[in-house]
Each structure stands twice: as structure tokens, then as C-alpha cells.
Amino acid sequence: MNLVRKTMLFQGVYYLLTGIWPLISVTSFMAVTGPKTDIWLLKTFSIQICMMGIVLAYASLDKEFKPAVVLLSLLTAAGFIIADVFYVIKGVIPPIYLADAFIELIIAFLVASYVLFRRKLETSV
């Protein structure tokens, strides 16, 4: 399994775990991430994060690796980085979200490296 597949598998499992957390215990989630007013929105977003996680994890194990899934991986990570950093700076969410931004940055870096240097990486192996 190459690095981009491992990265996407990690990303999928990470999204699944972080998405399930508020569904299982919204109280413990809010103890770490701060209070929320629209619990229905939190749970809806959590379900969507779980679904993305399932798709990314499954795709990382699939023998037919689709470029669209690599794009989903990269853009999803980028979206979370932008949202985390922007809303922390604005004071809307607590700085703990920068930990997620850091993890997303590593994911985005690894996937982008694969996209940019794919031919070189594939011929050197």
C-alpha cells in the first residue's frame, strides 16, 4: 500500500472517529470543543463527516484508485484547514480546533505531494 493510500485510510478512519464522537457523546465532545447551540446541526455535520470517512477508507483499499477520490481527500482536508483557522482567528471556535487543522495540513501535504510527484514516485518504486 503506497503512501497516498495509507494517508487516505488514516484520513477516513480519523473522519469516522471524529464524526462518531458527537453522535455517541455530545457532552464529552462539547467539553473539549466548547458549547454548541444547534445540536441538530452538529449531529448532521457529524454524520456527513462519517460518510466522507467511510468513502475515503473504502477507496484507499479499492484496487481501482480513482482520481476523484484523491481530489475529495485533498479538498476536504483543505476545507477543514480553512474553516478551522478562519473561525479560530475570528474567535468563533476555541483554539483546540487548530489541532485538527494541523492534522488536516499533514494529510493535505501528503496527498498533494502524491498528486504533484505521482509519476516520479511510481517510477522509482
N, C-alpha and C. Protein backbone atom coordinates (compact mmCIF):
# COMPACT_ATOMS: atom_id res chain seq x y z
N MET A 1 0.86 -1.19 0.00
CA MET A 1 0.00 0.00 0.00
C MET A 1 0.90 1.24 0.00
N ASN A 2 0.69 2.12 -1.00
CA ASN A 2 1.55 3.29 -1.09
C ASN A 2 1.14 4.38 -0.10
N LEU A 3 1.94 5.41 -0.04
CA LEU A 3 1.76 6.46 0.96
C LEU A 3 0.42 7.17 0.84
N VAL A 4 -0.03 7.46 -0.37
CA VAL A 4 -1.30 8.18 -0.51
C VAL A 4 -2.47 7.29 -0.06
N ARG A 5 -2.39 6.03 -0.32
CA ARG A 5 -3.45 5.12 0.14
C ARG A 5 -3.45 5.03 1.67
N LYS A 6 -2.28 4.96 2.27
CA LYS A 6 -2.19 4.93 3.73
C LYS A 6 -2.71 6.23 4.33
N THR A 7 -2.37 7.34 3.68
CA THR A 7 -2.84 8.64 4.15
C THR A 7 -4.35 8.72 4.08
N MET A 8 -4.92 8.27 2.97
CA MET A 8 -6.37 8.31 2.82
C MET A 8 -7.07 7.35 3.77
N LEU A 9 -6.45 6.22 4.05
CA LEU A 9 -7.01 5.30 5.03
C LEU A 9 -7.01 5.96 6.41
N PHE A 10 -5.90 6.59 6.76
CA PHE A 10 -5.83 7.32 8.03
C PHE A 10 -6.90 8.41 8.07
N GLN A 11 -7.01 9.19 6.98
CA GLN A 11 -7.98 10.26 6.91
C GLN A 11 -9.40 9.72 7.09
N GLY A 12 -9.70 8.63 6.42
CA GLY A 12 -11.02 8.02 6.53
C GLY A 12 -11.34 7.58 7.94
N VAL A 13 -10.40 6.90 8.58
CA VAL A 13 -10.61 6.45 9.95
C VAL A 13 -10.71 7.65 10.90
N TYR A 14 -9.86 8.64 10.69
CA TYR A 14 -9.88 9.86 11.51
C TYR A 14 -11.24 10.55 11.39
N TYR A 15 -11.76 10.69 10.18
CA TYR A 15 -13.07 11.32 9.99
C TYR A 15 -14.17 10.48 10.63
N LEU A 16 -14.07 9.18 10.47
CA LEU A 16 -15.08 8.31 11.07
C LEU A 16 -15.10 8.45 12.59
N LEU A 17 -13.93 8.43 13.20
CA LEU A 17 -13.86 8.54 14.66
C LEU A 17 -14.29 9.91 15.16
N THR A 18 -13.82 10.98 14.50
CA THR A 18 -14.20 12.32 14.95
C THR A 18 -15.67 12.62 14.63
N GLY A 19 -16.19 11.99 13.59
CA GLY A 19 -17.60 12.18 13.26
C GLY A 19 -18.53 11.42 14.20
N ILE A 20 -18.11 10.26 14.63
CA ILE A 20 -18.94 9.45 15.54
C ILE A 20 -18.98 10.05 16.95
N TRP A 21 -17.90 10.66 17.36
CA TRP A 21 -17.79 11.16 18.74
C TRP A 21 -19.00 11.99 19.18
N PRO A 22 -19.39 13.05 18.46
CA PRO A 22 -20.55 13.82 18.94
C PRO A 22 -21.86 13.05 18.88
N LEU A 23 -21.92 12.03 18.04
CA LEU A 23 -23.13 11.21 17.96
C LEU A 23 -23.26 10.30 19.17
N ILE A 24 -22.11 9.87 19.69
CA ILE A 24 -22.10 8.99 20.86
C ILE A 24 -22.22 9.77 22.16
N SER A 25 -21.45 10.86 22.26
CA SER A 25 -21.45 11.66 23.50
C SER A 25 -21.25 13.14 23.19
N VAL A 26 -22.36 13.81 22.96
CA VAL A 26 -22.29 15.24 22.66
C VAL A 26 -21.74 16.01 23.86
N THR A 27 -21.96 15.51 25.06
CA THR A 27 -21.48 16.18 26.27
C THR A 27 -19.96 16.18 26.33
N SER A 28 -19.33 15.04 26.09
CA SER A 28 -17.86 14.99 26.13
C SER A 28 -17.27 15.76 24.95
N PHE A 29 -17.94 15.72 23.80
CA PHE A 29 -17.46 16.48 22.65
C PHE A 29 -17.45 17.97 22.96
N MET A 30 -18.52 18.46 23.55
CA MET A 30 -18.59 19.89 23.89
C MET A 30 -17.66 20.25 25.04
N ALA A 31 -17.34 19.30 25.90
CA ALA A 31 -16.38 19.58 26.98
C ALA A 31 -15.01 19.90 26.40
N VAL A 32 -14.67 19.30 25.25
CA VAL A 32 -13.38 19.52 24.62
C VAL A 32 -13.44 20.68 23.62
N THR A 33 -14.51 20.76 22.85
CA THR A 33 -14.57 21.72 21.74
C THR A 33 -15.37 22.97 22.03
N GLY A 34 -15.99 23.04 23.18
CA GLY A 34 -16.77 24.22 23.54
C GLY A 34 -18.25 23.99 23.31
N PRO A 35 -19.07 24.86 23.91
CA PRO A 35 -20.53 24.70 23.82
C PRO A 35 -21.06 24.92 22.40
N LYS A 36 -22.12 24.24 22.10
CA LYS A 36 -22.79 24.38 20.80
C LYS A 36 -24.27 24.71 21.07
N THR A 37 -24.86 25.50 20.18
CA THR A 37 -26.27 25.85 20.37
C THR A 37 -27.20 24.99 19.51
N ASP A 38 -26.77 24.68 18.29
CA ASP A 38 -27.60 23.88 17.38
C ASP A 38 -27.09 22.45 17.33
N ILE A 39 -27.56 21.64 18.26
CA ILE A 39 -27.10 20.24 18.36
C ILE A 39 -27.51 19.46 17.11
N TRP A 40 -28.65 19.77 16.54
CA TRP A 40 -29.09 19.08 15.33
C TRP A 40 -28.09 19.31 14.18
N LEU A 41 -27.56 20.53 14.10
CA LEU A 41 -26.59 20.85 13.06
C LEU A 41 -25.27 20.12 13.30
N LEU A 42 -24.84 20.08 14.55
CA LEU A 42 -23.64 19.34 14.92
C LEU A 42 -23.77 17.87 14.52
N LYS A 43 -24.90 17.28 14.84
CA LYS A 43 -25.11 15.86 14.54
C LYS A 43 -25.23 15.62 13.03
N THR A 44 -25.86 16.54 12.31
CA THR A 44 -25.97 16.41 10.86
C THR A 44 -24.58 16.48 10.22
N PHE A 45 -23.79 17.45 10.63
CA PHE A 45 -22.43 17.60 10.13
C PHE A 45 -21.58 16.37 10.49
N SER A 46 -21.78 15.85 11.68
CA SER A 46 -21.04 14.67 12.14
C SER A 46 -21.36 13.45 11.27
N ILE A 47 -22.62 13.30 10.90
CA ILE A 47 -23.00 12.19 10.02
C ILE A 47 -22.30 12.34 8.67
N GLN A 48 -22.25 13.57 8.14
CA GLN A 48 -21.59 13.81 6.86
C GLN A 48 -20.09 13.51 6.93
N ILE A 49 -19.46 13.89 8.04
CA ILE A 49 -18.04 13.58 8.23
C ILE A 49 -17.82 12.07 8.26
N CYS A 50 -18.71 11.35 8.93
CA CYS A 50 -18.61 9.89 8.96
C CYS A 50 -18.72 9.31 7.56
N MET A 51 -19.65 9.82 6.76
CA MET A 51 -19.84 9.31 5.40
C MET A 51 -18.59 9.56 4.55
N MET A 52 -17.99 10.75 4.68
CA MET A 52 -16.74 11.03 3.95
C MET A 52 -15.65 10.06 4.40
N GLY A 53 -15.60 9.80 5.69
CA GLY A 53 -14.60 8.88 6.22
C GLY A 53 -14.75 7.48 5.66
N ILE A 54 -15.98 7.03 5.57
CA ILE A 54 -16.23 5.70 5.01
C ILE A 54 -15.79 5.63 3.56
N VAL A 55 -16.14 6.65 2.77
CA VAL A 55 -15.76 6.68 1.35
C VAL A 55 -14.24 6.69 1.19
N LEU A 56 -13.56 7.54 1.96
CA LEU A 56 -12.10 7.63 1.84
C LEU A 56 -11.41 6.33 2.28
N ALA A 57 -11.88 5.75 3.37
CA ALA A 57 -11.27 4.50 3.84
C ALA A 57 -11.51 3.37 2.83
N TYR A 58 -12.72 3.28 2.33
CA TYR A 58 -13.03 2.25 1.34
C TYR A 58 -12.20 2.44 0.07
N ALA A 59 -12.14 3.68 -0.40
CA ALA A 59 -11.40 3.97 -1.63
C ALA A 59 -9.91 3.67 -1.48
N SER A 60 -9.39 3.85 -0.29
CA SER A 60 -7.96 3.58 -0.08
C SER A 60 -7.65 2.09 -0.21
N LEU A 61 -8.64 1.26 -0.01
CA LEU A 61 -8.45 -0.19 -0.09
C LEU A 61 -8.86 -0.76 -1.44
N ASP A 62 -9.56 0.03 -2.25
CA ASP A 62 -10.05 -0.41 -3.55
C ASP A 62 -8.88 -0.56 -4.53
N LYS A 63 -8.93 -1.60 -5.35
CA LYS A 63 -7.86 -1.82 -6.33
C LYS A 63 -7.88 -0.79 -7.44
N GLU A 64 -9.05 -0.28 -7.79
CA GLU A 64 -9.17 0.75 -8.82
C GLU A 64 -9.20 2.10 -8.14
N PHE A 65 -8.09 2.78 -8.16
CA PHE A 65 -7.91 4.04 -7.45
C PHE A 65 -8.34 5.20 -8.34
N LYS A 66 -9.40 5.89 -7.98
CA LYS A 66 -9.98 6.94 -8.80
C LYS A 66 -9.39 8.31 -8.44
N PRO A 67 -9.02 9.11 -9.43
CA PRO A 67 -8.53 10.47 -9.18
C PRO A 67 -9.54 11.33 -8.43
N ALA A 68 -10.83 11.10 -8.66
CA ALA A 68 -11.86 11.90 -7.97
C ALA A 68 -11.79 11.71 -6.45
N VAL A 69 -11.41 10.53 -6.01
CA VAL A 69 -11.31 10.28 -4.57
C VAL A 69 -10.08 10.98 -4.00
N VAL A 70 -9.01 11.04 -4.77
CA VAL A 70 -7.83 11.79 -4.34
C VAL A 70 -8.19 13.27 -4.22
N LEU A 71 -8.96 13.77 -5.17
CA LEU A 71 -9.42 15.15 -5.12
C LEU A 71 -10.32 15.38 -3.90
N LEU A 72 -11.23 14.46 -3.62
CA LEU A 72 -12.07 14.57 -2.43
C LEU A 72 -11.22 14.62 -1.17
N SER A 73 -10.22 13.78 -1.09
CA SER A 73 -9.32 13.75 0.06
C SER A 73 -8.63 15.09 0.26
N LEU A 74 -8.05 15.59 -0.81
CA LEU A 74 -7.29 16.84 -0.74
C LEU A 74 -8.19 18.04 -0.43
N LEU A 75 -9.30 18.16 -1.13
CA LEU A 75 -10.17 19.31 -0.94
C LEU A 75 -10.90 19.29 0.40
N THR A 76 -11.24 18.10 0.88
CA THR A 76 -11.86 18.01 2.20
C THR A 76 -10.89 18.46 3.28
N ALA A 77 -9.66 17.99 3.20
CA ALA A 77 -8.65 18.43 4.17
C ALA A 77 -8.44 19.93 4.09
N ALA A 78 -8.35 20.46 2.87
CA ALA A 78 -8.16 21.90 2.70
C ALA A 78 -9.34 22.68 3.27
N GLY A 79 -10.54 22.19 3.05
CA GLY A 79 -11.73 22.85 3.59
C GLY A 79 -11.73 22.92 5.10
N PHE A 80 -11.33 21.82 5.73
CA PHE A 80 -11.26 21.82 7.19
C PHE A 80 -10.16 22.75 7.70
N ILE A 81 -9.04 22.80 7.01
CA ILE A 81 -7.96 23.72 7.41
C ILE A 81 -8.47 25.16 7.36
N ILE A 82 -9.07 25.53 6.26
CA ILE A 82 -9.58 26.90 6.10
C ILE A 82 -10.60 27.23 7.18
N ALA A 83 -11.56 26.36 7.38
CA ALA A 83 -12.61 26.61 8.38
C ALA A 83 -12.03 26.68 9.79
N ASP A 84 -11.17 25.73 10.14
CA ASP A 84 -10.59 25.71 11.49
C ASP A 84 -9.82 26.99 11.77
N VAL A 85 -8.91 27.34 10.89
CA VAL A 85 -8.06 28.51 11.11
C VAL A 85 -8.88 29.80 11.09
N PHE A 86 -9.75 29.95 10.11
CA PHE A 86 -10.56 31.17 9.98
C PHE A 86 -11.41 31.40 11.23
N TYR A 87 -12.11 30.36 11.68
CA TYR A 87 -13.03 30.55 12.80
C TYR A 87 -12.33 30.61 14.16
N VAL A 88 -11.14 30.05 14.25
CA VAL A 88 -10.34 30.27 15.47
C VAL A 88 -9.88 31.72 15.52
N ILE A 89 -9.38 32.23 14.39
CA ILE A 89 -8.94 33.63 14.33
C ILE A 89 -10.10 34.58 14.65
N LYS A 90 -11.30 34.27 14.16
CA LYS A 90 -12.47 35.11 14.40
C LYS A 90 -13.00 34.98 15.83
N GLY A 91 -12.51 33.98 16.57
CA GLY A 91 -12.97 33.77 17.94
C GLY A 91 -14.29 33.03 18.06
N VAL A 92 -14.71 32.40 16.97
CA VAL A 92 -15.98 31.67 16.96
C VAL A 92 -15.81 30.29 17.60
N ILE A 93 -14.68 29.66 17.37
CA ILE A 93 -14.40 28.34 17.93
C ILE A 93 -13.10 28.41 18.72
N PRO A 94 -12.94 27.52 19.70
CA PRO A 94 -11.73 27.57 20.53
C PRO A 94 -10.48 27.06 19.79
N PRO A 95 -9.30 27.43 20.29
CA PRO A 95 -8.03 27.04 19.66
C PRO A 95 -7.79 25.53 19.55
N ILE A 96 -8.54 24.71 20.26
CA ILE A 96 -8.37 23.26 20.14
C ILE A 96 -8.58 22.81 18.69
N TYR A 97 -9.34 23.57 17.93
CA TYR A 97 -9.58 23.23 16.53
C TYR A 97 -8.31 23.36 15.68
N LEU A 98 -7.31 24.07 16.18
CA LEU A 98 -6.04 24.16 15.45
C LEU A 98 -5.32 22.81 15.44
N ALA A 99 -5.61 21.97 16.42
CA ALA A 99 -5.05 20.61 16.41
C ALA A 99 -5.59 19.85 15.20
N ASP A 100 -6.88 20.00 14.93
CA ASP A 100 -7.45 19.38 13.74
C ASP A 100 -6.85 19.98 12.48
N ALA A 101 -6.68 21.31 12.46
CA ALA A 101 -6.08 21.96 11.29
C ALA A 101 -4.69 21.41 11.02
N PHE A 102 -3.93 21.15 12.07
CA PHE A 102 -2.57 20.60 11.92
C PHE A 102 -2.62 19.20 11.31
N ILE A 103 -3.52 18.36 11.79
CA ILE A 103 -3.66 17.01 11.24
C ILE A 103 -4.10 17.08 9.78
N GLU A 104 -5.04 17.97 9.49
CA GLU A 104 -5.52 18.14 8.12
C GLU A 104 -4.39 18.65 7.21
N LEU A 105 -3.53 19.51 7.75
CA LEU A 105 -2.40 20.04 6.98
C LEU A 105 -1.44 18.92 6.58
N ILE A 106 -1.18 18.02 7.50
CA ILE A 106 -0.32 16.88 7.19
C ILE A 106 -0.96 16.01 6.11
N ILE A 107 -2.25 15.73 6.26
CA ILE A 107 -2.97 14.94 5.24
C ILE A 107 -2.89 15.63 3.88
N ALA A 108 -3.20 16.92 3.85
CA ALA A 108 -3.19 17.68 2.59
C ALA A 108 -1.80 17.69 1.97
N PHE A 109 -0.77 17.86 2.79
CA PHE A 109 0.60 17.86 2.29
C PHE A 109 0.96 16.52 1.65
N LEU A 110 0.63 15.43 2.32
CA LEU A 110 0.97 14.10 1.80
C LEU A 110 0.20 13.80 0.51
N VAL A 111 -1.08 14.12 0.48
CA VAL A 111 -1.87 13.86 -0.72
C VAL A 111 -1.43 14.77 -1.87
N ALA A 112 -1.19 16.05 -1.57
CA ALA A 112 -0.74 16.98 -2.62
C ALA A 112 0.63 16.56 -3.16
N SER A 113 1.49 16.08 -2.30
CA SER A 113 2.80 15.59 -2.75
C SER A 113 2.64 14.43 -3.72
N TYR A 114 1.71 13.56 -3.42
CA TYR A 114 1.44 12.45 -4.32
C TYR A 114 0.95 12.96 -5.67
N VAL A 115 0.00 13.91 -5.63
CA VAL A 115 -0.56 14.44 -6.87
C VAL A 115 0.53 15.12 -7.70
N LEU A 116 1.36 15.92 -7.06
CA LEU A 116 2.39 16.68 -7.78
C LEU A 116 3.54 15.81 -8.29
N PHE A 117 3.88 14.78 -7.52
CA PHE A 117 5.05 13.97 -7.86
C PHE A 117 4.70 12.52 -8.15
N ARG A 118 3.47 12.24 -8.51
CA ARG A 118 2.99 10.87 -8.70
C ARG A 118 3.83 10.09 -9.70
N ARG A 119 4.09 10.63 -10.84
CA ARG A 119 4.85 9.90 -11.87
C ARG A 119 6.26 9.56 -11.37
N LYS A 120 6.89 10.49 -10.73
CA LYS A 120 8.23 10.26 -10.21
C LYS A 120 8.21 9.18 -9.12
N LEU A 121 7.20 9.24 -8.23
CA LEU A 121 7.10 8.27 -7.16
C LEU A 121 6.81 6.88 -7.70
N GLU A 122 5.92 6.79 -8.70
CA GLU A 122 5.55 5.48 -9.24
C GLU A 122 6.68 4.83 -10.03
N THR A 123 7.52 5.63 -10.70
CA THR A 123 8.62 5.05 -11.48
C THR A 123 9.80 4.68 -10.60
N SER A 124 9.91 5.29 -9.42
CA SER A 124 11.04 4.99 -8.54
C SER A 124 10.80 3.76 -7.67
N VAL A 125 9.57 3.26 -7.67
CA VAL A 125 9.25 2.11 -6.82
C VAL A 125 9.37 0.83 -7.57
